[in-house]
XYZ file of C-alpha atoms in Angstrom:
439
model
C -0.007 -0.014 0.014
C 1.458 3.419 -0.903
C 2.441 5.739 1.869
C 0.196 8.669 2.713
C 2.000 11.920 2.046
C 1.290 15.400 3.243
C -0.529 16.335 0.060
C -2.494 13.095 -0.223
C -3.635 12.807 3.401
C -7.061 14.227 2.690
C -7.722 12.039 -0.303
C -6.386 8.935 1.347
C -8.596 9.278 4.377
C -11.688 10.239 2.437
C -11.652 7.496 -0.188
C -12.869 4.070 0.839
C -10.152 1.461 0.592
C -10.865 -1.201 -1.971
C -10.433 -4.927 -1.425
C -7.310 -4.951 -3.650
C -5.612 -2.313 -1.534
C -6.468 -4.121 1.662
C -5.177 -7.414 0.300
C -1.954 -5.699 -0.656
C -1.384 -4.920 2.985
C -1.599 -8.669 3.717
C -1.547 -9.914 7.306
C -3.134 -12.437 9.620
C -6.273 -11.544 11.527
C -5.459 -9.715 14.787
C -7.224 -12.327 16.859
C -5.598 -15.431 15.364
C -2.691 -17.051 17.169
C 0.460 -14.988 17.352
C -0.040 -13.430 13.921
C 1.702 -14.069 10.616
C 4.781 -12.151 11.695
C 5.497 -14.674 14.441
C 5.122 -17.729 12.219
C 8.784 -17.771 11.242
C 10.112 -17.157 14.770
C 9.932 -14.893 17.799
C 9.096 -11.230 17.191
C 10.446 -8.288 19.232
C 8.411 -5.083 19.277
C 9.358 -1.670 20.674
C 6.628 0.581 22.057
C 7.177 4.298 22.766
C 4.757 5.418 25.468
C 4.553 7.994 28.241
C 1.756 6.572 30.428
C 3.170 5.409 33.800
C 3.358 1.698 34.435
C 3.016 0.734 30.786
C 5.952 -1.655 31.182
C 3.981 -3.529 33.841
C 1.013 -3.849 31.505
C 3.243 -5.078 28.690
C 4.738 -7.657 31.084
C 1.308 -9.310 31.303
C 1.303 -9.673 27.529
C 4.856 -10.995 27.403
C 4.054 -13.654 29.970
C 1.360 -15.130 27.717
C 2.870 -14.407 24.294
C 6.457 -15.716 24.271
C 6.618 -15.377 20.476
C 5.851 -11.615 20.526
C 7.887 -9.709 23.055
C 7.013 -6.051 23.659
C 9.570 -3.680 25.166
C 8.263 -0.366 26.435
C 10.527 2.654 26.165
C 9.276 5.568 28.329
C 8.997 8.862 26.460
C 8.054 12.449 27.064
C 4.513 13.340 25.972
C 3.054 16.102 23.849
C 4.790 17.857 20.955
C 8.221 16.536 21.977
C 7.156 12.979 21.288
C 5.453 13.898 18.029
C 8.643 15.549 16.828
C 10.730 12.560 17.904
C 8.433 10.108 16.092
C 8.513 12.129 12.875
C 12.301 12.459 13.046
C 12.701 8.726 13.608
C 10.272 7.926 10.779
C 12.194 10.075 8.320
C 15.306 8.094 9.205
C 13.333 4.832 9.047
C 14.192 4.135 12.664
C 10.790 4.528 14.311
C 9.624 1.962 16.908
C 6.925 -0.583 16.105
C 4.254 1.126 18.237
C 3.677 4.587 19.659
C 1.277 6.168 22.088
C -0.199 9.171 20.302
C -2.742 11.763 21.353
C -5.757 11.942 19.063
C -5.027 15.469 17.862
C -1.503 14.371 16.843
C -2.659 11.588 14.524
C -3.201 13.735 11.373
C 0.265 15.237 11.805
C 1.834 11.793 12.132
C -0.113 10.386 9.207
C 0.741 13.325 6.973
C 4.420 12.650 7.713
C 4.061 8.986 6.686
C 4.770 7.829 10.243
C 1.678 5.668 10.885
C 0.424 2.535 9.159
C -3.133 1.772 8.213
C -4.130 -1.246 10.323
C -7.738 -1.554 9.189
C -7.268 -5.104 7.972
C -5.541 -6.188 11.170
C -8.107 -4.802 13.626
C -11.372 -5.852 12.038
C -14.211 -6.276 14.516
C -13.024 -3.880 17.210
C -14.859 -0.728 16.086
C -17.962 -1.410 18.179
C -15.926 -1.602 21.372
C -15.581 2.205 21.380
C -17.938 5.188 21.308
C -18.407 6.417 17.709
C -17.033 9.871 18.464
C -13.835 8.333 19.853
C -13.391 5.766 17.074
C -13.767 8.547 14.488
C -10.692 10.289 15.841
C -8.514 7.352 14.807
C -10.021 7.034 11.320
C -10.676 10.675 10.304
C -14.096 9.457 9.161
C -12.697 7.156 6.477
C -12.120 3.409 6.251
C -8.419 3.530 7.134
C -7.576 2.936 10.804
C -4.426 4.681 11.979
C -4.591 3.760 15.681
C -6.746 2.121 18.326
C -8.301 4.326 21.028
C -6.665 3.858 24.406
C -8.075 6.453 26.788
C -10.519 9.328 26.548
C -11.452 12.464 28.438
C -15.173 13.231 28.093
C -16.081 16.670 29.401
C -18.313 17.024 32.442
C -19.467 19.634 34.946
C -17.932 19.437 38.428
C -19.367 21.562 41.216
C -19.252 22.065 44.961
C -22.463 20.371 46.037
C -22.401 21.925 49.509
C -21.984 25.483 48.223
C -24.667 25.059 45.575
C -27.044 24.110 48.388
C -25.821 26.984 50.558
C -26.500 29.573 47.861
C -29.672 27.952 46.545
C -28.194 27.174 43.141
C -29.482 24.590 40.671
C -27.105 22.518 38.562
C -27.321 24.048 35.051
C -28.441 21.779 32.231
C -28.008 24.376 29.471
C -25.351 26.987 28.830
C -27.970 29.755 29.292
C -28.649 28.379 32.754
C -24.896 28.193 33.345
C -24.592 31.913 32.617
C -27.481 32.719 34.932
C -25.896 30.576 37.655
C -22.615 32.455 37.226
C -24.431 35.779 37.678
C -26.305 34.476 40.675
C -23.050 33.466 42.405
C -21.591 36.971 41.909
C -24.788 38.499 43.282
C -25.002 36.269 46.347
C -21.267 36.081 47.070
C -19.377 38.884 45.224
C -15.975 37.526 46.203
C -16.708 34.118 44.745
C -17.038 32.977 41.127
C -18.762 30.021 39.528
C -15.630 29.255 37.490
C -12.882 30.822 35.382
C -12.069 31.101 31.719
C -8.546 29.835 31.317
C -6.384 30.465 28.266
C -3.610 28.121 29.308
C -5.159 24.874 28.070
C -6.201 24.817 24.440
C -7.634 21.305 24.859
C -10.552 22.511 26.956
C -11.503 25.182 24.434
C -11.248 22.607 21.643
C -13.507 20.240 23.573
C -16.115 22.905 24.242
C -16.095 23.876 20.576
C -16.361 20.170 19.634
C -19.491 19.850 21.743
C -20.997 22.865 19.933
C -20.442 21.140 16.587
C -17.203 22.794 15.490
C -15.124 21.265 12.691
C -11.799 22.999 12.879
C -10.200 21.070 10.009
C -12.021 19.471 7.076
C -10.878 18.397 3.637
C -12.184 17.781 0.181
C -9.991 16.027 -2.314
C -6.457 17.281 -1.606
C -7.562 20.604 -0.148
C -7.801 21.435 3.540
C -10.223 23.929 4.956
C -9.647 25.530 8.338
C -12.861 26.358 10.193
C -11.578 27.455 13.575
C -13.663 30.629 13.252
C -16.802 28.679 12.237
C -20.231 29.492 13.677
C -20.013 26.841 16.389
C -16.691 28.108 17.737
C -17.812 31.716 17.484
C -20.774 30.768 19.661
C -18.435 29.319 22.288
C -16.078 32.307 22.051
C -18.887 34.852 22.389
C -20.387 32.973 25.330
C -17.236 32.775 27.427
C -15.920 36.150 26.302
C -19.221 37.729 27.306
C -19.115 36.210 30.780
C -15.549 37.397 31.276
C -16.309 40.905 29.994
C -19.275 41.389 32.348
C -17.313 39.932 35.275
C -19.707 37.015 35.790
C -16.785 34.605 35.957
C -13.055 34.908 36.677
C -10.433 35.371 33.960
C -7.479 33.633 35.660
C -5.574 30.660 34.213
C -5.873 27.158 35.645
C -3.149 25.072 37.262
C -1.592 27.912 39.250
C -1.254 28.266 43.078
C -3.976 30.913 42.941
C -6.328 28.594 41.071
C -5.610 25.730 43.471
C -6.408 28.036 46.387
C -9.657 29.161 44.766
C -10.790 25.583 44.432
C -9.676 24.582 47.894
C -11.291 27.532 49.701
C -14.524 27.598 47.747
C -13.749 30.874 45.962
C -14.460 28.941 42.778
C -17.611 26.799 42.967
C -17.349 24.751 39.774
C -15.010 23.498 37.104
C -15.746 22.413 33.543
C -13.341 19.532 33.170
C -12.955 15.930 32.066
C -13.442 12.526 33.686
C -9.880 12.657 35.033
C -10.735 15.710 37.226
C -10.823 13.750 40.521
C -7.076 13.209 40.307
C -6.416 16.917 39.834
C -8.838 17.937 42.562
C -7.191 15.539 44.984
C -3.989 17.579 44.715
C -5.413 21.050 44.030
C -8.225 21.050 46.577
C -7.480 18.376 49.198
C -9.618 20.059 51.897
C -12.793 19.670 49.808
C -12.804 15.921 49.380
C -16.361 14.571 49.413
C -17.856 18.011 48.745
C -17.885 17.882 44.938
C -20.327 16.255 42.537
C -20.319 15.574 38.822
C -23.040 16.189 36.270
C -23.258 16.170 32.445
C -21.929 19.169 30.581
C -24.564 21.904 30.005
C -26.123 21.736 26.534
C -26.580 24.462 23.935
C -30.199 23.447 23.418
C -32.511 21.921 25.947
C -32.875 18.226 25.280
C -29.526 17.836 23.481
C -27.152 15.149 24.716
C -23.572 15.716 23.658
C -20.175 16.326 25.185
C -16.712 17.216 24.004
C -13.436 15.613 24.973
C -10.327 16.999 26.648
C -7.336 14.784 26.140
C -7.015 11.133 25.304
C -4.543 8.988 23.433
C -4.279 5.999 21.153
C -1.930 3.145 20.234
C -0.593 3.313 16.657
C 1.603 1.053 14.531
C 4.317 2.823 12.588
C 5.098 2.452 8.900
C 8.607 1.336 9.881
C 7.406 -1.723 11.757
C 8.405 -4.938 10.035
C 5.889 -6.814 12.180
C 2.640 -5.001 11.466
C 0.315 -7.866 12.256
C 1.996 -8.656 15.567
C 2.065 -4.995 16.527
C -1.624 -4.626 15.704
C -2.369 -7.731 17.710
C -0.687 -6.264 20.758
C -2.467 -2.920 20.255
C -5.790 -4.765 20.080
C -5.055 -6.692 23.241
C -3.861 -3.600 25.064
C -7.024 -1.634 24.358
C -9.780 -4.284 24.356
C -8.732 -7.202 26.546
C -10.315 -7.082 30.046
C -7.061 -8.006 31.809
C -5.092 -5.387 29.869
C -7.677 -2.658 30.460
C -7.834 -3.427 34.176
C -4.032 -3.134 34.299
C -4.110 0.158 32.386
C -6.544 1.566 34.935
C -4.491 0.302 37.886
C -0.944 0.948 36.653
C -1.401 3.902 34.299
C -4.401 5.607 35.880
C -6.215 6.054 32.578
C -9.910 6.230 31.788
C -10.175 3.540 29.075
C -11.750 4.355 25.764
C -13.229 0.834 25.539
C -16.781 1.201 26.772
C -16.929 -2.207 28.484
C -14.115 -1.203 30.811
C -15.580 2.096 31.942
C -17.759 0.582 34.708
C -15.853 -2.588 35.584
C -12.917 -3.559 37.713
C -11.301 -0.586 39.400
C -13.937 1.703 37.847
C -16.854 -0.153 39.412
C -16.302 1.991 42.525
C -16.318 5.803 42.576
C -13.014 7.642 43.083
C -12.236 8.135 46.773
C -12.481 11.885 46.272
C -16.077 11.385 45.043
C -17.108 8.714 47.554
C -20.226 10.809 48.121
C -21.283 10.008 44.528
C -21.183 6.184 44.299
C -22.521 6.164 40.717
C -19.677 8.411 39.477
C -18.333 6.026 36.841
C -21.760 4.754 35.817
C -22.757 8.335 34.973
C -19.395 9.020 33.406
C -19.798 6.051 31.075
C -23.190 7.299 29.894
C -21.691 10.723 29.225
C -18.719 9.232 27.409
C -21.068 7.539 24.920
C -22.250 10.983 23.785
C -18.756 12.272 22.824
C -19.084 14.346 19.671
C -16.756 13.736 16.711
C -13.577 15.842 16.542
C -12.034 17.233 13.386
C -8.251 17.415 13.816
C -5.727 18.604 11.237
C -2.000 18.422 10.502
C -1.011 21.496 12.562
C -2.961 21.339 15.803
C 0.157 22.464 17.669
C 0.149 25.793 15.821
C -3.546 26.369 16.520
C -3.081 25.521 20.232
C -0.094 27.850 20.572
C -2.016 30.668 18.895
C -4.949 30.097 21.270
C -2.753 30.477 24.325
C -1.188 33.647 22.930
C -4.265 35.379 21.584
C -6.867 34.280 24.120
C -4.379 34.830 26.930
C -4.233 38.500 26.005
C -8.008 38.690 25.521
C -8.771 37.067 28.863
C -6.404 39.367 30.708
C -7.915 42.439 29.028
C -11.462 41.068 29.474
C -12.168 41.944 25.848
C -11.186 41.108 22.288
C -12.300 37.481 22.155
C -13.629 37.686 18.556
C -10.335 39.181 17.417
C -8.445 36.442 19.214
C -10.399 33.784 17.315
C -9.745 35.509 14.014
C -6.008 35.622 14.761
C -6.039 31.925 15.714
C -7.706 31.080 12.394
C -5.233 33.162 10.415
C -2.195 31.706 12.134
C -3.388 28.168 11.440
C -4.113 28.832 7.747
C -0.791 30.595 7.239
C 1.113 27.683 8.738
C -0.678 25.064 6.641
C 0.065 27.063 3.510
C 3.702 27.480 4.537
C 4.039 23.715 5.006
C 2.891 23.133 1.467
C -0.649 21.960 2.011
C -3.398 23.102 -0.360
C -5.691 25.309 1.683
C -9.120 26.602 0.662
C -9.824 30.286 1.075
């Protein structure tokens, strides 16, 4: 099968793969024995990953699959790893498998770093929520990775303070805004929450829930829609609340933010399913006082959420043991024993739906012991994750968000201009890289 190049990424992901092309990839079924690669002798695979304890999870595999040994090499996460993978791929020295964030997949595919494993992972699609699966396929028939963990967005709030101030948990964003104003009126020194410009992933997830499609393609041409109607709606909403002083404008993950959570100066946090871990450290004195609810909706009766974070397991184009690597990736992300180990050793929220309410996740996090159905509710929310539209230069868009929205948040104005600048920076970079970009 020909490699996917920068210019052909759009076409390759949009066109359905024919039977001839799939046959050309040739491999054994992921669920049969040790795979075709192992037929002629033992196979050694290298896996670049950053999740803690991944070596312990791989050890479970190695104990039962002596013909396919997986060695985990711990890596840094984020853009550093993406750059390292691309550099290794250009030198044809990439590992067999890599842990990759969903938003990094188009960048890796456009640099010919990831293999299409559709033939090797047949039958696993239904084990994941559609919105999560879509992020590994770009909406086409090719499969560039298997979902590993996800971060569905939710609404976390101080249950005790909501009762104290007579507040109702908002189910729509209009109600959210009214709740924010009510908090300021009843307790002027407190705020419902803050708009933070130091994490682009949250803004992307909120836009995703609203229906945003930041990158789309037709043929070989990319279109950047960061300033689309859905994202403008999100921008105007949060910018309006900041401008009128209904919410705070301070960044997250600072000592001041931790203090606001711990003392009750901030009553709520729009975050993801992994929030309990952060709250445990940021607001230790409030354990057992928080509750979780679905994200507010734009229209009453809607049922959708965005995602903040999450990663996948991909097989590289350099791997000489594609079938064996895909078999391990399938086991890692669908096998009950592997998923239980990922939860225990790596602390992830698995993307596989069957694992989201079993094993270690059958019981609520200690921090949320007051909400015993925490993971049952979380699993229902995760099923409603909206599709995400990532492109080849997410890193540029994210950096521009931090720069432009950081200034706007500090000034409590200029949010529309910040979005326009983010759009322009992303388009300019795509064009500079040699992609065909629609006006």
